[in-house]
Amino acid sequence: MAAEHTALPSPELIAKAAALNVFDDSGKEVSFGSIIKDQKTIVVFIRHFFCGQYVMQLASVRKDALDAANARLVIIGCGDWQPIKNYCETTDFKGPMYADPSRGLYNTFGLVQNLDMTPAGEEKRSYLGRSYIGNVLKSIWQGPLKNPLLVGKQGPVSQNGGDFIFGPGETCTYAWRMRHTEDHVEVEDLMKEAGVAYP
């Protein structure tokens, strides 16, 4: 039996999620079901729109590698839709990105809230790069200081994300729910699960 953080969502939960709407970068509502309908879709739920280290690494996934696997990579954040364009520019992510300000999808898929960090004795993920202080300072500069009008729209900092592979249609073949704030699955491992060549 899969651990709680890797358990695949049930067909009933996926159907419930498919009926929920998210917002694109212009504020238009889009159903989650339409996002995963036509092809294999790697969906990364991020923590908030001022935290970009993981998405910067996702930006290095080649479009031709996704195309060869008939897959696409989608990011969903828990803030408002207004920061999306700036976040894509900051992280250099070129794929589709959506906002789930009600956190309906986050709640449906059991994504947890906490401010815990990597437990002592456990190796930190490679996307974290430099020190914790460096990451915090980078997040502050790229977020609130650089874009004061977006403060309050980034989403709650305690909301953790997760990494899933859906589709085509209302199916899920991979699930990883962050157990703490530094716990996205390694990009290389996520792409391997999706059959996408990386780097």
PDB file of N, CA, C and O in Angstrom, residues 93-122:
ATOM      1  N   PHE A  93       9.799  30.251 -17.015  1.00  0.00           N
ATOM      2  CA  PHE A  93       8.939  29.117 -17.370  1.00  0.00           C
ATOM      3  C   PHE A  93       8.028  29.525 -18.526  1.00  0.00           C
ATOM      4  O   PHE A  93       7.327  30.531 -18.461  1.00  0.00           O
ATOM      5  N   LYS A  94       8.024  28.719 -19.601  1.00  0.00           N
ATOM      6  CA  LYS A  94       7.289  29.083 -20.824  1.00  0.00           C
ATOM      7  C   LYS A  94       5.964  28.324 -20.984  1.00  0.00           C
ATOM      8  O   LYS A  94       5.207  28.596 -21.906  1.00  0.00           O
ATOM      9  N   GLY A  95       5.692  27.371 -20.117  1.00  0.00           N
ATOM     10  CA  GLY A  95       4.487  26.561 -20.273  1.00  0.00           C
ATOM     11  C   GLY A  95       3.263  27.201 -19.644  1.00  0.00           C
ATOM     12  O   GLY A  95       3.322  28.320 -19.110  1.00  0.00           O
ATOM     13  N   PRO A  96       2.124  26.487 -19.669  1.00  0.00           N
ATOM     14  CA  PRO A  96       0.901  27.021 -19.073  1.00  0.00           C
ATOM     15  C   PRO A  96       0.978  27.060 -17.550  1.00  0.00           C
ATOM     16  O   PRO A  96       1.514  26.156 -16.920  1.00  0.00           O
ATOM     17  N   MET A  97       0.428  28.131 -16.991  1.00  0.00           N
ATOM     18  CA  MET A  97       0.403  28.286 -15.546  1.00  0.00           C
ATOM     19  C   MET A  97      -0.965  28.821 -15.142  1.00  0.00           C
ATOM     20  O   MET A  97      -1.535  29.675 -15.824  1.00  0.00           O
ATOM     21  N   TYR A  98      -1.478  28.294 -14.039  1.00  0.00           N
ATOM     22  CA  TYR A  98      -2.818  28.658 -13.578  1.00  0.00           C
ATOM     23  C   TYR A  98      -2.801  28.973 -12.085  1.00  0.00           C
ATOM     24  O   TYR A  98      -1.858  28.611 -11.376  1.00  0.00           O
ATOM     25  N   ALA A  99      -3.865  29.631 -11.642  1.00  0.00           N
ATOM     26  CA  ALA A  99      -4.004  29.973 -10.228  1.00  0.00           C
ATOM     27  C   ALA A  99      -5.255  29.324  -9.650  1.00  0.00           C
ATOM     28  O   ALA A  99      -6.307  29.278 -10.302  1.00  0.00           O
ATOM     29  N   ASP A 100      -5.129  28.833  -8.429  1.00  0.00           N
ATOM     30  CA  ASP A 100      -6.227  28.190  -7.694  1.00  0.00           C
ATOM     31  C   ASP A 100      -6.386  28.913  -6.348  1.00  0.00           C
ATOM     32  O   ASP A 100      -6.052  28.366  -5.301  1.00  0.00           O
ATOM     33  N   PRO A 101      -6.881  30.172  -6.389  1.00  0.00           N
ATOM     34  CA  PRO A 101      -6.913  30.966  -5.151  1.00  0.00           C
ATOM     35  C   PRO A 101      -7.807  30.391  -4.056  1.00  0.00           C
ATOM     36  O   PRO A 101      -7.553  30.622  -2.873  1.00  0.00           O
ATOM     37  N   SER A 102      -8.813  29.615  -4.432  1.00  0.00           N
ATOM     38  CA  SER A 102      -9.679  28.984  -3.412  1.00  0.00           C
ATOM     39  C   SER A 102      -9.010  27.750  -2.814  1.00  0.00           C
ATOM     40  O   SER A 102      -9.478  27.206  -1.812  1.00  0.00           O
ATOM     41  N   ARG A 103      -7.940  27.289  -3.467  1.00  0.00           N
ATOM     42  CA  ARG A 103      -7.216  26.063  -3.096  1.00  0.00           C
ATOM     43  C   ARG A 103      -8.115  24.829  -3.130  1.00  0.00           C
ATOM     44  O   ARG A 103      -7.893  23.857  -2.421  1.00  0.00           O
ATOM     45  N   GLY A 104      -9.113  24.871  -3.988  1.00  0.00           N
ATOM     46  CA  GLY A 104     -10.016  23.729  -4.142  1.00  0.00           C
ATOM     47  C   GLY A 104      -9.281  22.474  -4.576  1.00  0.00           C
ATOM     48  O   GLY A 104      -9.512  21.381  -4.051  1.00  0.00           O
ATOM     49  N   LEU A 105      -8.363  22.620  -5.546  1.00  0.00           N
ATOM     50  CA  LEU A 105      -7.589  21.464  -6.008  1.00  0.00           C
ATOM     51  C   LEU A 105      -6.600  21.009  -4.938  1.00  0.00           C
ATOM     52  O   LEU A 105      -6.406  19.805  -4.728  1.00  0.00           O
ATOM     53  N   TYR A 106      -5.979  21.962  -4.269  1.00  0.00           N
ATOM     54  CA  TYR A 106      -5.026  21.630  -3.199  1.00  0.00           C
ATOM     55  C   TYR A 106      -5.712  20.791  -2.118  1.00  0.00           C
ATOM     56  O   TYR A 106      -5.166  19.782  -1.645  1.00  0.00           O
ATOM     57  N   ASN A 107      -6.916  21.219  -1.740  1.00  0.00           N
ATOM     58  CA  ASN A 107      -7.661  20.485  -0.702  1.00  0.00           C
ATOM     59  C   ASN A 107      -8.129  19.131  -1.212  1.00  0.00           C
ATOM     60  O   ASN A 107      -8.046  18.126  -0.501  1.00  0.00           O
ATOM     61  N   THR A 108      -8.610  19.096  -2.456  1.00  0.00           N
ATOM     62  CA  THR A 108      -9.111  17.835  -3.024  1.00  0.00           C
ATOM     63  C   THR A 108      -8.012  16.774  -3.078  1.00  0.00           C
ATOM     64  O   THR A 108      -8.256  15.602  -2.776  1.00  0.00           O
ATOM     65  N   PHE A 109      -6.807  17.195  -3.440  1.00  0.00           N
ATOM     66  CA  PHE A 109      -5.705  16.235  -3.584  1.00  0.00           C
ATOM     67  C   PHE A 109      -4.892  16.050  -2.302  1.00  0.00           C
ATOM     68  O   PHE A 109      -3.866  15.380  -2.298  1.00  0.00           O
ATOM     69  N   GLY A 110      -5.356  16.644  -1.203  1.00  0.00           N
ATOM     70  CA  GLY A 110      -4.740  16.383   0.100  1.00  0.00           C
ATOM     71  C   GLY A 110      -3.382  17.008   0.292  1.00  0.00           C
ATOM     72  O   GLY A 110      -2.512  16.432   0.964  1.00  0.00           O
ATOM     73  N   LEU A 111      -3.169  18.201  -0.266  1.00  0.00           N
ATOM     74  CA  LEU A 111      -1.887  18.886  -0.110  1.00  0.00           C
ATOM     75  C   LEU A 111      -1.870  19.630   1.227  1.00  0.00           C
ATOM     76  O   LEU A 111      -2.789  20.377   1.531  1.00  0.00           O
ATOM     77  N   VAL A 112      -0.833  19.403   2.000  1.00  0.00           N
ATOM     78  CA  VAL A 112      -0.823  19.820   3.405  1.00  0.00           C
ATOM     79  C   VAL A 112      -0.284  21.234   3.599  1.00  0.00           C
ATOM     80  O   VAL A 112       0.362  21.796   2.709  1.00  0.00           O
ATOM     81  N   GLN A 113      -0.540  21.777   4.777  1.00  0.00           N
ATOM     82  CA  GLN A 113       0.007  23.070   5.173  1.00  0.00           C
ATOM     83  C   GLN A 113       0.942  22.885   6.362  1.00  0.00           C
ATOM     84  O   GLN A 113       0.582  22.233   7.339  1.00  0.00           O
ATOM     85  N   ASN A 114       2.127  23.442   6.251  1.00  0.00           N
ATOM     86  CA  ASN A 114       3.049  23.566   7.380  1.00  0.00           C
ATOM     87  C   ASN A 114       4.207  24.445   6.935  1.00  0.00           C
ATOM     88  O   ASN A 114       4.314  24.798   5.756  1.00  0.00           O
ATOM     89  N   LEU A 115       5.052  24.810   7.862  1.00  0.00           N
ATOM     90  CA  LEU A 115       6.249  25.595   7.542  1.00  0.00           C
ATOM     91  C   LEU A 115       7.514  24.815   7.877  1.00  0.00           C
ATOM     92  O   LEU A 115       8.591  25.386   8.060  1.00  0.00           O
ATOM     93  N   ASP A 116       7.381  23.485   7.962  1.00  0.00           N
ATOM     94  CA  ASP A 116       8.523  22.636   8.288  1.00  0.00           C
ATOM     95  C   ASP A 116       9.555  22.673   7.162  1.00  0.00           C
ATOM     96  O   ASP A 116       9.217  22.880   5.993  1.00  0.00           O
ATOM     97  N   MET A 117      10.814  22.429   7.535  1.00  0.00           N
ATOM     98  CA  MET A 117      11.887  22.346   6.555  1.00  0.00           C
ATOM     99  C   MET A 117      12.396  20.901   6.487  1.00  0.00           C
ATOM    100  O   MET A 117      11.851  20.022   7.142  1.00  0.00           O
ATOM    101  N   THR A 118      13.407  20.679   5.658  1.00  0.00           N
ATOM    102  CA  THR A 118      13.969  19.335   5.511  1.00  0.00           C
ATOM    103  C   THR A 118      14.397  18.804   6.878  1.00  0.00           C
ATOM    104  O   THR A 118      15.153  19.472   7.594  1.00  0.00           O
ATOM    105  N   PRO A 119      13.905  17.624   7.275  1.00  0.00           N
ATOM    106  CA  PRO A 119      14.271  17.071   8.593  1.00  0.00           C
ATOM    107  C   PRO A 119      15.775  16.857   8.716  1.00  0.00           C
ATOM    108  O   PRO A 119      16.465  16.581   7.721  1.00  0.00           O
ATOM    109  N   ALA A 120      16.276  16.979   9.931  1.00  0.00           N
ATOM    110  CA  ALA A 120      17.696  16.746  10.200  1.00  0.00           C
ATOM    111  C   ALA A 120      18.085  15.346   9.732  1.00  0.00           C
ATOM    112  O   ALA A 120      17.344  14.388   9.934  1.00  0.00           O
ATOM    113  N   GLY A 121      19.217  15.254   9.070  1.00  0.00           N
ATOM    114  CA  GLY A 121      19.699  13.958   8.606  1.00  0.00           C
ATOM    115  C   GLY A 121      19.194  13.570   7.231  1.00  0.00           C
ATOM    116  O   GLY A 121      19.647  12.590   6.654  1.00  0.00           O
ATOM    117  N   GLU A 122      18.242  14.332   6.682  1.00  0.00           N
ATOM    118  CA  GLU A 122      17.721  14.038   5.348  1.00  0.00           C
ATOM    119  C   GLU A 122      18.366  14.999   4.354  1.00  0.00           C
ATOM    120  O   GLU A 122      18.491  16.194   4.625  1.00  0.00           O
TER     121      GLU A 122
END
